[in-house]
Amino acid sequence: MDSLSERRGINCTDAEWDEYIEMPQVRSNETPSEWMKRIWERLMYFRENNLLPYQSKKYLEARKLIRWPDGSSSAPEIGIAICFSCDRLVYTGQRKKNIGNYNHIGMERHWKFSCTGNKYCGVNYEEYLKIKQKSNSGYDYDNKYALHRYELWKCNAIKRLKRAREVGRKIQAINIISQKWLEYMYKPDGLCASELALHYQLLWAVREEMRQINTV
């Protein structure tokens, strides 16, 4: 007879499956960061050995175990997940479907705007072009989902590039200001020299006031 894990289409043993079921549960006295730290070693073991089920291949949603008076229990999501692309905690909010796939819309928002990794994409440029060459009528679910993930990654990459350029412009501006300051210091001529003299005059005035206060 097949094990429960085999019937679920995963590679883990029944004991590992039981461990996986408990892994998302945040204890009552835990913060999300403490939960992530507690399960991290075993979570990495499951990820590295491909033991996670399909719905947990890209992220793991945190859950809170609730026990009811009749003896039953439930473990609903609490709006927090671990992203496997950047290994960070992500606030996901309310769970919804998105364009026919079951990824949390909060995770897709994270992948689109904030994620620093790209494992969630799973599609390289050559594969993307092959799919795009098909007619729309030839797209199956996997094709549509692959294109969707690639578009998320592309949007993320463009935003990161813009941020990098903005940082580069700021660094360039700082370098220019530093260079100008050195020019003022070592080439005090013309208008620059007069501005520098005024600057030092003000500094000396402040210093004199401080000296007078200290001698009172």
PDB file of N, CA, C and O in Angstrom, residues 6 11 33 39 62 74 80 87 123 137 189 195 199 211-213:
ATOM      1  N   GLU A   6       3.289   9.443  -0.751  1.00  0.00           N
ATOM      2  CA  GLU A   6       3.323   9.021  -2.148  1.00  0.00           C
ATOM      3  C   GLU A   6       2.009   9.334  -2.840  1.00  0.00           C
ATOM      4  O   GLU A   6       1.978   9.744  -3.999  1.00  0.00           O
ATOM      5  N   ASN A  11       7.966  13.484  -2.258  1.00  0.00           N
ATOM      6  CA  ASN A  11       9.027  12.509  -2.020  1.00  0.00           C
ATOM      7  C   ASN A  11       9.284  12.212  -0.552  1.00  0.00           C
ATOM      8  O   ASN A  11      10.078  11.331  -0.243  1.00  0.00           O
ATOM      9  N   SER A  33       9.467  36.369  13.356  1.00  0.00           N
ATOM     10  CA  SER A  33      10.918  36.182  13.200  1.00  0.00           C
ATOM     11  C   SER A  33      11.407  34.977  13.994  1.00  0.00           C
ATOM     12  O   SER A  33      12.268  34.220  13.522  1.00  0.00           O
ATOM     13  N   ILE A  39      12.271  27.184  12.570  1.00  0.00           N
ATOM     14  CA  ILE A  39      12.064  26.146  11.558  1.00  0.00           C
ATOM     15  C   ILE A  39      13.102  26.189  10.440  1.00  0.00           C
ATOM     16  O   ILE A  39      13.104  25.309   9.576  1.00  0.00           O
ATOM     17  N   ALA A  62       2.753  31.238   6.945  1.00  0.00           N
ATOM     18  CA  ALA A  62       2.617  31.002   8.378  1.00  0.00           C
ATOM     19  C   ALA A  62       1.147  30.787   8.731  1.00  0.00           C
ATOM     20  O   ALA A  62       0.255  31.403   8.147  1.00  0.00           O
ATOM     21  N   SER A  74      -8.138  23.953  13.489  1.00  0.00           N
ATOM     22  CA  SER A  74      -7.864  24.515  12.165  1.00  0.00           C
ATOM     23  C   SER A  74      -6.604  25.355  12.262  1.00  0.00           C
ATOM     24  O   SER A  74      -6.190  25.751  13.359  1.00  0.00           O
ATOM     25  N   ILE A  80       1.366  36.151   6.713  1.00  0.00           N
ATOM     26  CA  ILE A  80       2.830  36.249   6.697  1.00  0.00           C
ATOM     27  C   ILE A  80       3.383  35.006   6.011  1.00  0.00           C
ATOM     28  O   ILE A  80       2.831  33.912   6.157  1.00  0.00           O
ATOM     29  N   ASP A  87      14.462  34.700   0.816  1.00  0.00           N
ATOM     30  CA  ASP A  87      14.581  34.193   2.187  1.00  0.00           C
ATOM     31  C   ASP A  87      14.216  35.250   3.222  1.00  0.00           C
ATOM     32  O   ASP A  87      14.883  35.399   4.248  1.00  0.00           O
ATOM     33  N   VAL A 123      11.693  30.903 -15.298  1.00  0.00           N
ATOM     34  CA  VAL A 123      11.667  30.937 -16.764  1.00  0.00           C
ATOM     35  C   VAL A 123      12.817  31.816 -17.244  1.00  0.00           C
ATOM     36  O   VAL A 123      12.935  32.965 -16.815  1.00  0.00           O
ATOM     37  N   SER A 137      -3.971  31.089 -28.838  1.00  0.00           N
ATOM     38  CA  SER A 137      -4.824  29.901 -28.729  1.00  0.00           C
ATOM     39  C   SER A 137      -4.012  28.659 -28.370  1.00  0.00           C
ATOM     40  O   SER A 137      -4.564  27.663 -27.906  1.00  0.00           O
ATOM     41  N   ASP A 189      40.475  81.120  -5.043  1.00  0.00           N
ATOM     42  CA  ASP A 189      40.574  82.343  -5.826  1.00  0.00           C
ATOM     43  C   ASP A 189      39.192  82.746  -6.325  1.00  0.00           C
ATOM     44  O   ASP A 189      38.262  81.950  -6.360  1.00  0.00           O
ATOM     45  N   GLU A 195      33.528  83.369  -0.921  1.00  0.00           N
ATOM     46  CA  GLU A 195      32.513  82.573  -0.233  1.00  0.00           C
ATOM     47  C   GLU A 195      33.139  81.757   0.891  1.00  0.00           C
ATOM     48  O   GLU A 195      32.572  81.625   1.979  1.00  0.00           O
ATOM     49  N   HIS A 199      32.452  81.899   4.927  1.00  0.00           N
ATOM     50  CA  HIS A 199      32.149  80.675   5.672  1.00  0.00           C
ATOM     51  C   HIS A 199      33.018  80.573   6.920  1.00  0.00           C
ATOM     52  O   HIS A 199      32.520  80.321   8.022  1.00  0.00           O
ATOM     53  N   ARG A 211      33.305  80.078  23.114  1.00  0.00           N
ATOM     54  CA  ARG A 211      34.383  80.322  24.070  1.00  0.00           C
ATOM     55  C   ARG A 211      33.916  81.232  25.199  1.00  0.00           C
ATOM     56  O   ARG A 211      34.222  81.002  26.368  1.00  0.00           O
ATOM     57  N   GLN A 212      33.128  82.249  24.829  1.00  0.00           N
ATOM     58  CA  GLN A 212      32.631  83.171  25.843  1.00  0.00           C
ATOM     59  C   GLN A 212      31.673  82.473  26.800  1.00  0.00           C
ATOM     60  O   GLN A 212      31.685  82.726  28.005  1.00  0.00           O
ATOM     61  N   ILE A 213      30.826  81.579  26.264  1.00  0.00           N
ATOM     62  CA  ILE A 213      29.901  80.844  27.129  1.00  0.00           C
ATOM     63  C   ILE A 213      30.658  79.943  28.089  1.00  0.00           C
ATOM     64  O   ILE A 213      30.334  79.829  29.271  1.00  0.00           O
TER      65      ILE A 213
END
